[in-house]
Short mmCIF file of C-alpha atoms in Angstrom, two decimals:
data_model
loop_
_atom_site.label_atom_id
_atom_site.label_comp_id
_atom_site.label_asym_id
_atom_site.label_seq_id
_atom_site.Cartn_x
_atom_site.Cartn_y
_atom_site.Cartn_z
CA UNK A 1 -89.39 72.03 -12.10
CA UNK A 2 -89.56 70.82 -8.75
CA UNK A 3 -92.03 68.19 -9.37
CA UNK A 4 -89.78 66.85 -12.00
CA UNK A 5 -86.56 66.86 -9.34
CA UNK A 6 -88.95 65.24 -6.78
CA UNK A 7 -89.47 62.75 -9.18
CA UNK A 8 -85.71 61.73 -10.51
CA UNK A 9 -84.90 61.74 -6.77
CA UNK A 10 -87.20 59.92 -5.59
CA UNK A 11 -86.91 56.82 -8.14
CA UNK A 12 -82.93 57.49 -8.00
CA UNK A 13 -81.86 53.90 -7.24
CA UNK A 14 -84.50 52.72 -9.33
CA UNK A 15 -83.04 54.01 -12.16
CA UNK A 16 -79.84 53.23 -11.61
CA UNK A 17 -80.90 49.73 -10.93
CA UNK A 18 -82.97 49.52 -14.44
CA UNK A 19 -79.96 51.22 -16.51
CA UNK A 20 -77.36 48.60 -14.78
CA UNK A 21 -79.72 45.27 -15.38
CA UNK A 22 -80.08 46.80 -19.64
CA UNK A 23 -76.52 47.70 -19.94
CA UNK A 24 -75.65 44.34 -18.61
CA UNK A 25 -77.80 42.58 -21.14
CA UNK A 26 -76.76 45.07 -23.97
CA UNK A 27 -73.29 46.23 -23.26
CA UNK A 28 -70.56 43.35 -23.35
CA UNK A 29 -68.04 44.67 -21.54
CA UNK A 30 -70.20 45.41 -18.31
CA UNK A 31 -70.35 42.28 -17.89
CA UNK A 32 -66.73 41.84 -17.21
CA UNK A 33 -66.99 44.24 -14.83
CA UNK A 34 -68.07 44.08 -11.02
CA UNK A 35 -71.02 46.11 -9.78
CA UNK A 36 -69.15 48.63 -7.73
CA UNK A 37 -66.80 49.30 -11.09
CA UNK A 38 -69.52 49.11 -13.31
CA UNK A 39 -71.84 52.28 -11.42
CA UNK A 40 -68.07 54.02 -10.95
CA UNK A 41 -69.73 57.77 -11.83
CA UNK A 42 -73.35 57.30 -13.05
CA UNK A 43 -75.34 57.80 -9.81
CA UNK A 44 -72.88 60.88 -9.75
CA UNK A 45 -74.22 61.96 -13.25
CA UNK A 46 -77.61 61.68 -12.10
CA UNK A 47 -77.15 63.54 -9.13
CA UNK A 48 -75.68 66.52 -11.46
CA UNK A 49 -78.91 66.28 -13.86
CA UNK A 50 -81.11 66.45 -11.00
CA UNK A 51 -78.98 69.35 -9.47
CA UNK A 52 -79.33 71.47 -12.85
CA UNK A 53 -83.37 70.74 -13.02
CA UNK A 54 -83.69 71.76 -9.64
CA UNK A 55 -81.42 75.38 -9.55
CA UNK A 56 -82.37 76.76 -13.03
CA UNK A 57 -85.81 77.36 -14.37
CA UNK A 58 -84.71 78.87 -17.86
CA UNK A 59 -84.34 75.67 -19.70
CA UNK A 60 -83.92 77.10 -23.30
CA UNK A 61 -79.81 75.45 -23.61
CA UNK A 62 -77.90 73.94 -25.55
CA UNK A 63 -74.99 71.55 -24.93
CA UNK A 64 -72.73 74.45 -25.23
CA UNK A 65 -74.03 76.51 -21.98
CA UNK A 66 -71.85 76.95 -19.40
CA UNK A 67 -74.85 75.78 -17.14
CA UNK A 68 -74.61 72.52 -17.76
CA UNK A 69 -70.94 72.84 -17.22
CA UNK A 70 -71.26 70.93 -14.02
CA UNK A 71 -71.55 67.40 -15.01
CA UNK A 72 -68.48 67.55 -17.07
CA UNK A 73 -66.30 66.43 -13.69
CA UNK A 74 -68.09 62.91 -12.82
CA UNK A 75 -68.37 62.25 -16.89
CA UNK A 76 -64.49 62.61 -16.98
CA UNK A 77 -64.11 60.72 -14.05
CA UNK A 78 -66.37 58.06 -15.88
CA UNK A 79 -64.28 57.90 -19.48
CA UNK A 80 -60.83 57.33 -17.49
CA UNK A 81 -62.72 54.62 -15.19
CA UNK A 82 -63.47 52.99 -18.64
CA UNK A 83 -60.39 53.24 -19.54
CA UNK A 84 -59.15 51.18 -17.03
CA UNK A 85 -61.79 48.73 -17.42
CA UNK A 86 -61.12 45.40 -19.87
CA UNK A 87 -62.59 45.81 -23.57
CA UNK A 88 -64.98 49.15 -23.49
CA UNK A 89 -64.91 51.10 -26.34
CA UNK A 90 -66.39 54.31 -27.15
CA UNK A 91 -69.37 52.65 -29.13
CA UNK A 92 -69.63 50.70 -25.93
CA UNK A 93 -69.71 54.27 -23.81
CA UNK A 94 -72.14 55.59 -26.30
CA UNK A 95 -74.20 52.46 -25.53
CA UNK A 96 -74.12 53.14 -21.55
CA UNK A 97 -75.40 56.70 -21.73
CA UNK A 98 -78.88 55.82 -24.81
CA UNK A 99 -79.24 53.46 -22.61
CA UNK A 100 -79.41 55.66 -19.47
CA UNK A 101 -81.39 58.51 -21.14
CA UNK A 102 -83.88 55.98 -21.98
CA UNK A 103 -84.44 54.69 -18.91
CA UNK A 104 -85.04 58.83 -17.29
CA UNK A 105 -87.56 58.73 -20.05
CA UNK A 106 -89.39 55.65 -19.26
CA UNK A 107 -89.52 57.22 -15.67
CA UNK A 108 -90.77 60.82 -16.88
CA UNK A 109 -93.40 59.33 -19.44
CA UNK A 110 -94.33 56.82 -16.61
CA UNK A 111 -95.18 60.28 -14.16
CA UNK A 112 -97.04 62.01 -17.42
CA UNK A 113 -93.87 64.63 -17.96
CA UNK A 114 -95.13 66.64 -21.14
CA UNK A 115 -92.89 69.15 -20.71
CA UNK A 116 -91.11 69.37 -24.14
CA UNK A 117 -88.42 71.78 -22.80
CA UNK A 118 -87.48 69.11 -20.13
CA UNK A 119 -86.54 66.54 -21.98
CA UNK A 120 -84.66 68.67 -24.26
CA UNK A 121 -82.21 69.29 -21.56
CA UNK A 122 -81.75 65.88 -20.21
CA UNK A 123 -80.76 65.08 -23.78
CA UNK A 124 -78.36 68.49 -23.70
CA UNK A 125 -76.82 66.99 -20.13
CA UNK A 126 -76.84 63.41 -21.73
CA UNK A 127 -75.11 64.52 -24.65
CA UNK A 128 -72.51 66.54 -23.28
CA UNK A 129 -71.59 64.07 -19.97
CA UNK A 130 -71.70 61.36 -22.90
CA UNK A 131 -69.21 63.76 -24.81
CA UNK A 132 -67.20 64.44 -22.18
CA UNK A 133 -66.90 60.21 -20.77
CA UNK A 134 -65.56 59.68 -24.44
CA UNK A 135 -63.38 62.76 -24.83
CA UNK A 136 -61.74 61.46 -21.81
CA UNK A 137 -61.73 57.89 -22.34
CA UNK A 138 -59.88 58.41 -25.69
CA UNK A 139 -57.39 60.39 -24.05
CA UNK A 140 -56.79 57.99 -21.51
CA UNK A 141 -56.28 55.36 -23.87
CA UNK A 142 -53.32 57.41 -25.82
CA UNK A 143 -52.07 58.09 -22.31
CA UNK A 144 -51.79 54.54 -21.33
CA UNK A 145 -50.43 53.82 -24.85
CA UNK A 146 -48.27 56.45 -24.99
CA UNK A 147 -46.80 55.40 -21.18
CA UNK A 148 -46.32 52.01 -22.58
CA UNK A 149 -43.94 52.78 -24.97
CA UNK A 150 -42.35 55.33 -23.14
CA UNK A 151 -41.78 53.01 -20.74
CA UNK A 152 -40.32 50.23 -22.64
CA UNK A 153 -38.07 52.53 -24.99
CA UNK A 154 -36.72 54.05 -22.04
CA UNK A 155 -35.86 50.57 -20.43
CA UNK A 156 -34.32 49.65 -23.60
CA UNK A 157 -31.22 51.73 -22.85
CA UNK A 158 -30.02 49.89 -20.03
CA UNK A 159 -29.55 46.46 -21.70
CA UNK A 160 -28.04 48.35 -24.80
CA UNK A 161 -26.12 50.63 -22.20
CA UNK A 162 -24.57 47.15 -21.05
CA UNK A 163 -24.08 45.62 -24.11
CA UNK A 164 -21.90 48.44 -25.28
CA UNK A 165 -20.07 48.17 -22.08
CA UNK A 166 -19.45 45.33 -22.47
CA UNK A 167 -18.28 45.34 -25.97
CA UNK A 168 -15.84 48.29 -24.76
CA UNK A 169 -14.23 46.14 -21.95
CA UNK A 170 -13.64 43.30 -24.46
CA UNK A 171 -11.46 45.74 -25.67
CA UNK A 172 -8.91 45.67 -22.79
CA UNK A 173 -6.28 43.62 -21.77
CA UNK A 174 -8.44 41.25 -18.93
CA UNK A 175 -8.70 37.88 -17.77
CA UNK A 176 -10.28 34.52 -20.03
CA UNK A 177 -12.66 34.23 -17.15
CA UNK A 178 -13.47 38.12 -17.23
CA UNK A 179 -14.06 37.93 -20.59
CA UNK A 180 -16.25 35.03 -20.70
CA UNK A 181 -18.12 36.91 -17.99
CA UNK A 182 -18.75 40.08 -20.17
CA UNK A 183 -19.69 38.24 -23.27
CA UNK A 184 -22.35 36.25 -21.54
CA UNK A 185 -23.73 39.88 -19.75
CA UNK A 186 -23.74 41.17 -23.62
CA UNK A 187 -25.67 38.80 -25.13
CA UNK A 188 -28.01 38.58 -22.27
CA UNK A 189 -28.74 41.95 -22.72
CA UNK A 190 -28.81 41.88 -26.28
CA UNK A 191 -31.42 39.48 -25.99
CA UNK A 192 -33.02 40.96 -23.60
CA UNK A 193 -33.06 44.27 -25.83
CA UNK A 194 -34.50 42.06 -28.68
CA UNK A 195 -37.67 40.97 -27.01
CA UNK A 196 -38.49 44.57 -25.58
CA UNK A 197 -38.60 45.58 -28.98
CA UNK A 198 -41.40 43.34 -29.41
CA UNK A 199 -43.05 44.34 -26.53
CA UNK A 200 -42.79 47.49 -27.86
CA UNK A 201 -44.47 46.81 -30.76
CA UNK A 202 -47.32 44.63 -29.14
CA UNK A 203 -47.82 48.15 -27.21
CA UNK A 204 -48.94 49.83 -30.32
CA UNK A 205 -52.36 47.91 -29.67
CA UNK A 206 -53.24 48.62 -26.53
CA UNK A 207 -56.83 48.75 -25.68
CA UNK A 208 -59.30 49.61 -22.61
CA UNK A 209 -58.02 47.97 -19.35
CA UNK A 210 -54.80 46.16 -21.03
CA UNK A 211 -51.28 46.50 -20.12
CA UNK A 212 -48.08 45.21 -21.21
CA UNK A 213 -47.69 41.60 -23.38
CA UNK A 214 -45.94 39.29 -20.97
CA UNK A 215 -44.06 36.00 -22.24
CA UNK A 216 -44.61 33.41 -19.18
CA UNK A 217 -42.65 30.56 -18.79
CA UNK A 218 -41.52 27.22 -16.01
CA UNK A 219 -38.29 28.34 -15.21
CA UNK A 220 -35.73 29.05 -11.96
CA UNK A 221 -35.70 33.05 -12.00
CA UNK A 222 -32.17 33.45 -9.78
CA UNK A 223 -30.28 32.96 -13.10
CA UNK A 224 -31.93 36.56 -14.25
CA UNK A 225 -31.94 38.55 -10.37
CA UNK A 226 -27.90 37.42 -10.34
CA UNK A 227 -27.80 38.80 -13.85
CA UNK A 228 -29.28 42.18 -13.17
CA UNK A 229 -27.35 42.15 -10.18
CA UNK A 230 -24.02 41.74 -11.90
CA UNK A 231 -25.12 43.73 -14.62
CA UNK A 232 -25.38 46.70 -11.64
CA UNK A 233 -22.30 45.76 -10.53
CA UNK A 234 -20.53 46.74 -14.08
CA UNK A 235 -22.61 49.75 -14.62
CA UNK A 236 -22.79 51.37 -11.33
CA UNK A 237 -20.11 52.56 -9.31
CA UNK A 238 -22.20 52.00 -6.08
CA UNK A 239 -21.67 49.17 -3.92
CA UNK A 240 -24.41 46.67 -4.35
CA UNK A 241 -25.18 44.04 -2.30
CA UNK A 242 -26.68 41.00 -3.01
CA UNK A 243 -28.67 38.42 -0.81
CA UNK A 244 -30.04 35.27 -1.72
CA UNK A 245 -30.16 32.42 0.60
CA UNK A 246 -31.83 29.75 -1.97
CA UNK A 247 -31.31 29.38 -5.51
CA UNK A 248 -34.19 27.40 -5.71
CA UNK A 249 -36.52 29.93 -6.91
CA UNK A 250 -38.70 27.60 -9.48
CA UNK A 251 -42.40 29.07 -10.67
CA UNK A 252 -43.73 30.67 -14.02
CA UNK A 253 -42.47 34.12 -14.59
CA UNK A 254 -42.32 36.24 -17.27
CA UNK A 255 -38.25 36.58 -16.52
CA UNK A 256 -37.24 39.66 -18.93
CA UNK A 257 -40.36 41.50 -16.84
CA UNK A 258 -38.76 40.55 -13.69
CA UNK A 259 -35.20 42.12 -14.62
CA UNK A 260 -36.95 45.22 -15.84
CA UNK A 261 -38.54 45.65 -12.40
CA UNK A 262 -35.75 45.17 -10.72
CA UNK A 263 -33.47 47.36 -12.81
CA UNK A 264 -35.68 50.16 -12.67
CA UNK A 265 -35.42 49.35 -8.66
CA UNK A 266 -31.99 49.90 -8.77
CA UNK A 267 -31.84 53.14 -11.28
CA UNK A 268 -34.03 54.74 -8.62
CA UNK A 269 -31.69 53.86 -5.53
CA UNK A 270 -28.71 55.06 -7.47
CA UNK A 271 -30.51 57.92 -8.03
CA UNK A 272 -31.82 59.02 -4.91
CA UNK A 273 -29.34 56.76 -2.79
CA UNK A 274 -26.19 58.14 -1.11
CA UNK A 275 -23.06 57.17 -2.85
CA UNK A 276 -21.26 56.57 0.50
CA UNK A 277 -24.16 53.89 1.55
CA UNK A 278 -24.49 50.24 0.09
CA UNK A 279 -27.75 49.21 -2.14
CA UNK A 280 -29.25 45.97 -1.06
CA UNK A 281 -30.95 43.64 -3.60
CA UNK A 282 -32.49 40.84 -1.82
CA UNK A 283 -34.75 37.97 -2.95
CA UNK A 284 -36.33 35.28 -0.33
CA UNK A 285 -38.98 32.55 -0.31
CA UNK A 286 -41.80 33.40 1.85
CA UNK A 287 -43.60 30.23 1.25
CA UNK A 288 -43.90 27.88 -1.46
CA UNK A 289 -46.38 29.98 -3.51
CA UNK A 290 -44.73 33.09 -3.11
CA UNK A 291 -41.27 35.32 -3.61
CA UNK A 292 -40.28 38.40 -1.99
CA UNK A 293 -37.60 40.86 -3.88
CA UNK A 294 -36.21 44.02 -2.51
CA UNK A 295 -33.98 46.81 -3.21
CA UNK A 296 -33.01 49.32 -0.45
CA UNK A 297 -31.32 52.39 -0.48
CA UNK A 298 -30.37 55.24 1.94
CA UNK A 299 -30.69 58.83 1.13
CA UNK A 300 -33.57 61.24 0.64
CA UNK A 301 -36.83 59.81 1.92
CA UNK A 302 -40.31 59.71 -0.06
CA UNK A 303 -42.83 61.72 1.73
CA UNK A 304 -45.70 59.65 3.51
CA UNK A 305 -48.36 61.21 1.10
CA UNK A 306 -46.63 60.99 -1.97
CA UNK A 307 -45.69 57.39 -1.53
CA UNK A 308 -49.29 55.99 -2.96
CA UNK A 309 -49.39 58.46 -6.05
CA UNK A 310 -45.76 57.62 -7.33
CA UNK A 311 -47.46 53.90 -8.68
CA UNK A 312 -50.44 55.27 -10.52
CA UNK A 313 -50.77 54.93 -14.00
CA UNK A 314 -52.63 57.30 -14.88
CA UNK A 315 -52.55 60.62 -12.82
CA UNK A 316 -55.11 63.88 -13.24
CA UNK A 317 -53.61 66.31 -15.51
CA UNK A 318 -52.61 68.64 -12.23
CA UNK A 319 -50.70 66.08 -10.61
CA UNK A 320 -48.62 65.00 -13.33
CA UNK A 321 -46.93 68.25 -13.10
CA UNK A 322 -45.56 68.12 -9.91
CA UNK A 323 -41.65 67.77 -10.21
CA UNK A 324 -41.32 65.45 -6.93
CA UNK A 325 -43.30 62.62 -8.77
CA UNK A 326 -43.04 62.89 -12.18
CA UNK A 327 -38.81 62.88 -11.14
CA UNK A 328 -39.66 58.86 -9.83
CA UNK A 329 -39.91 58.33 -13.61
CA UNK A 330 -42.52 56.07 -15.41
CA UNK A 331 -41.11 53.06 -14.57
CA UNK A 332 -42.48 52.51 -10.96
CA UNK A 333 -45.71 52.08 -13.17
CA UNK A 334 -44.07 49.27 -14.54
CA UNK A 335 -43.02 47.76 -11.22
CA UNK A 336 -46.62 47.61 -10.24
CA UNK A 337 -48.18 46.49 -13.33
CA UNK A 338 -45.64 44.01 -13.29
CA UNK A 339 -46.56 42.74 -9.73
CA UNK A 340 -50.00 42.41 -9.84
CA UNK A 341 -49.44 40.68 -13.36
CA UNK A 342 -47.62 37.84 -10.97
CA UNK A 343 -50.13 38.02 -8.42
CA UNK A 344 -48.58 40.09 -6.16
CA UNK A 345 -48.12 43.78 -4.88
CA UNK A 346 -45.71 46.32 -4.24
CA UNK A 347 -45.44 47.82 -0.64
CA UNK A 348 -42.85 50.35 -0.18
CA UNK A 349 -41.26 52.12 3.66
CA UNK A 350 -39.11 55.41 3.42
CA UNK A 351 -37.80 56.76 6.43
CA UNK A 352 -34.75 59.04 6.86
CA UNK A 353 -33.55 56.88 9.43
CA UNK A 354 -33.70 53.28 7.68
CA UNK A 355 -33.70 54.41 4.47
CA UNK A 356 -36.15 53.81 1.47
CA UNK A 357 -37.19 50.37 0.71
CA UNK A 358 -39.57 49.05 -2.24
CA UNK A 359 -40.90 45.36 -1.72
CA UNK A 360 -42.26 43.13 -4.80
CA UNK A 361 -44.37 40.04 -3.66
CA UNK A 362 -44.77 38.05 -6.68
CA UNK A 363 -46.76 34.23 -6.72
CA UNK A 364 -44.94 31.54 -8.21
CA UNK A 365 -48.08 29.32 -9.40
CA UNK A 366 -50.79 31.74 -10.59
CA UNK A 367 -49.70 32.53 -13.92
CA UNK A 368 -49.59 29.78 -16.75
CA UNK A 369 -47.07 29.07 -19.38
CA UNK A 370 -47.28 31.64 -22.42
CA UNK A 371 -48.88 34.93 -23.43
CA UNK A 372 -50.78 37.26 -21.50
CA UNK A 373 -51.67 40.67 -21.19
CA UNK A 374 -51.67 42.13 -18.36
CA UNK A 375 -54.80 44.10 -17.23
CA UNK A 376 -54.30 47.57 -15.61
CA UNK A 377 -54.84 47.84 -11.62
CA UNK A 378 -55.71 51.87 -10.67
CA UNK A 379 -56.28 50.59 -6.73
CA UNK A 380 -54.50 52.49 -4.46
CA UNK A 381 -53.87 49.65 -1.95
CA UNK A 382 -50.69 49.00 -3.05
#
């Protein structure tokens, strides 16, 4: 057994350098992905194979022994990596791992391995990692899905929320102007309402690596941030402040996106804010390609190490129990996604002393006119 270790380690890279060159011939969506992306977990698989050759000499298993329990970890790893990565499928996973086993037995048969037993468990530790990649990827998938349209059907509520507000205060003995002012807010968010349903529907098809449908268009955005601002304004008994120095905030946006970022911005701050202290919404130029938007609030600060994880999309089973993220709600996922869909990022400081602020930097020019879906961004840079 040692021989055979001695050999897998020392043509390691060479394998992995074989399997990548096939699977980029043979697998089309490796070929979308970079290099670092695309070996994600495998040289981690292979260290696993060569670490159950080398500490058990009984080799009579099946992919059911607990012994070969250990490479379940990286394969899991390796399903949700795929699920984050544009247009894999499970066929396409499938494809990945023949393609790997084949090239461990190119290298055996190339070093005269006759041992039968060996290569029956290299195909029990392909088979079950292979099991295990796809078990998770699928999973994944229906997580992302199912986050999706969580996320939109709970954003629905606050444009319906309005629109019944408003419909209530049309009600009551008020000013031409006021009135005029509420029936424009309603049917803004009635429309607004209308095309999340069909970005709730275009959710139903999510696949590997894809986001939410986004509607681009050339338009000035400050017509939608004032909106959502006076939309707050009715809704929230906060005060809300609002700071724009130039209306002239011209680029391609998807615009009902936009709002939904910054109204799940503002739920949070309501939220966590103090009543007592003012919310600031703020939206600046920073140059001609980009925008800046902010929303700050004072009250109970996000811990430094928990500031990263509240913006994943997809969090490991243990974390997605504890209470002090999960109560940030899914739609800072959607403040991200949203951001990098424009080209930009969100950054966010929380201090107790100047309060919690998130940042959106969003480009102007990158995006064209029309659809797009957005791809999915599990970096933790942001």
């Amino acid at each position: 057994m040692k021989k055979i270790t001695h050999i897998l380690k020392d043509n390691h890279q060479n394998i992995i350098n074989i399997w990548e060159k096939e699977v980029l011939i043979h697998v089309d969506a490796a070929k979308l992905a970079n290099k670092i992306a695309l070996h994600d977990h495998i040289p981690n698989i292979l260290d696993d194979i060569i670490d159950i050759l080398e500490r058990h000499d009984e080799i009579e298993w099946n992919i059911e022994d607990f012994k070969i329990a250990k490479i379940e970890a990286n394969s899991l790893e390796h399903g949700r990596h795929r699920a984050s990565s544009a247009e894999f499928t499970a066929e396409q996973i499938m494809h990945e791992y023949m393609i790997f086993h084949n090239v461990i037995i190119r290298v055996f048969n190339d070093n005269r391995i006759e041992n039968k037993a060996v290569y029956h468990l290299l195909k029990c530790c392909i088979d079950k990692s292979m099991l295990k990649s796809i078990e998770s990827f699928t999973k994944s998938i229906h997580e992302m899905q199912n986050k999706l349209i969580g996320t939109l059907a709970h954003d629905i509520r606050n444009p319906l929320s309005a629109a019944r507000l408003g419909i209530e205060m049309l009600n009551l003995d008020t000013t031409p102007e006021r009135v005029e002012r509420v029936k424009k807010m309603t049917m803004s968010s009635v429309d607004k309402a209308l095309n999340m349903v069909e970005g709730l529907l275009d959710s139903i098809s999510v696949k590997a690596g894809e986001g939410m449908m986004l509607s681009f268009s050339e338009m000035n955005l400050f017509e939608d941030v004032q909106t959502v601002y006076e939309e707050a304004q009715e809704v929230y008994s906060e005060k809300i402040i609002f700071e724009c120095e130039d209306e002239n905030l011209n680029g391609v946006f998807d615009a009902t996106a936009i709002r939904r970022l910054l109204e799940n911005l503002l739920t949070n701050a309501v939220k966590y804010g103090k009543a007592e202290k003012p919310i600031t919404l703020k939206v600046s130029k920073l140059d001609d390609q980009y925008l800046q938007l902010s929303v700050h609030n004072y009250g109970t600060p996000i811990p430094e190490d928990k500031q990263k994880e509240i913006f994943n999309f997809l969090r490991h089973s243990s974390e997605t129990n504890k209470k002090d993220l999960q109560s940030w709600g899914i739609g800072l996922t959607l403040v991200k996604m949203v951001a990098e869909a424009h080209g930009g990022k969100v950054s966010l400081e929380s201090s107790e002393d100047s309060g919690t602020e998130f940042t959106v930097t969003i480009s102007r020019t990158m995006n064209e006119p029309g659809k797009h879906r957005t791809k999915l961004n599990f970096s933790q840079n942001s």
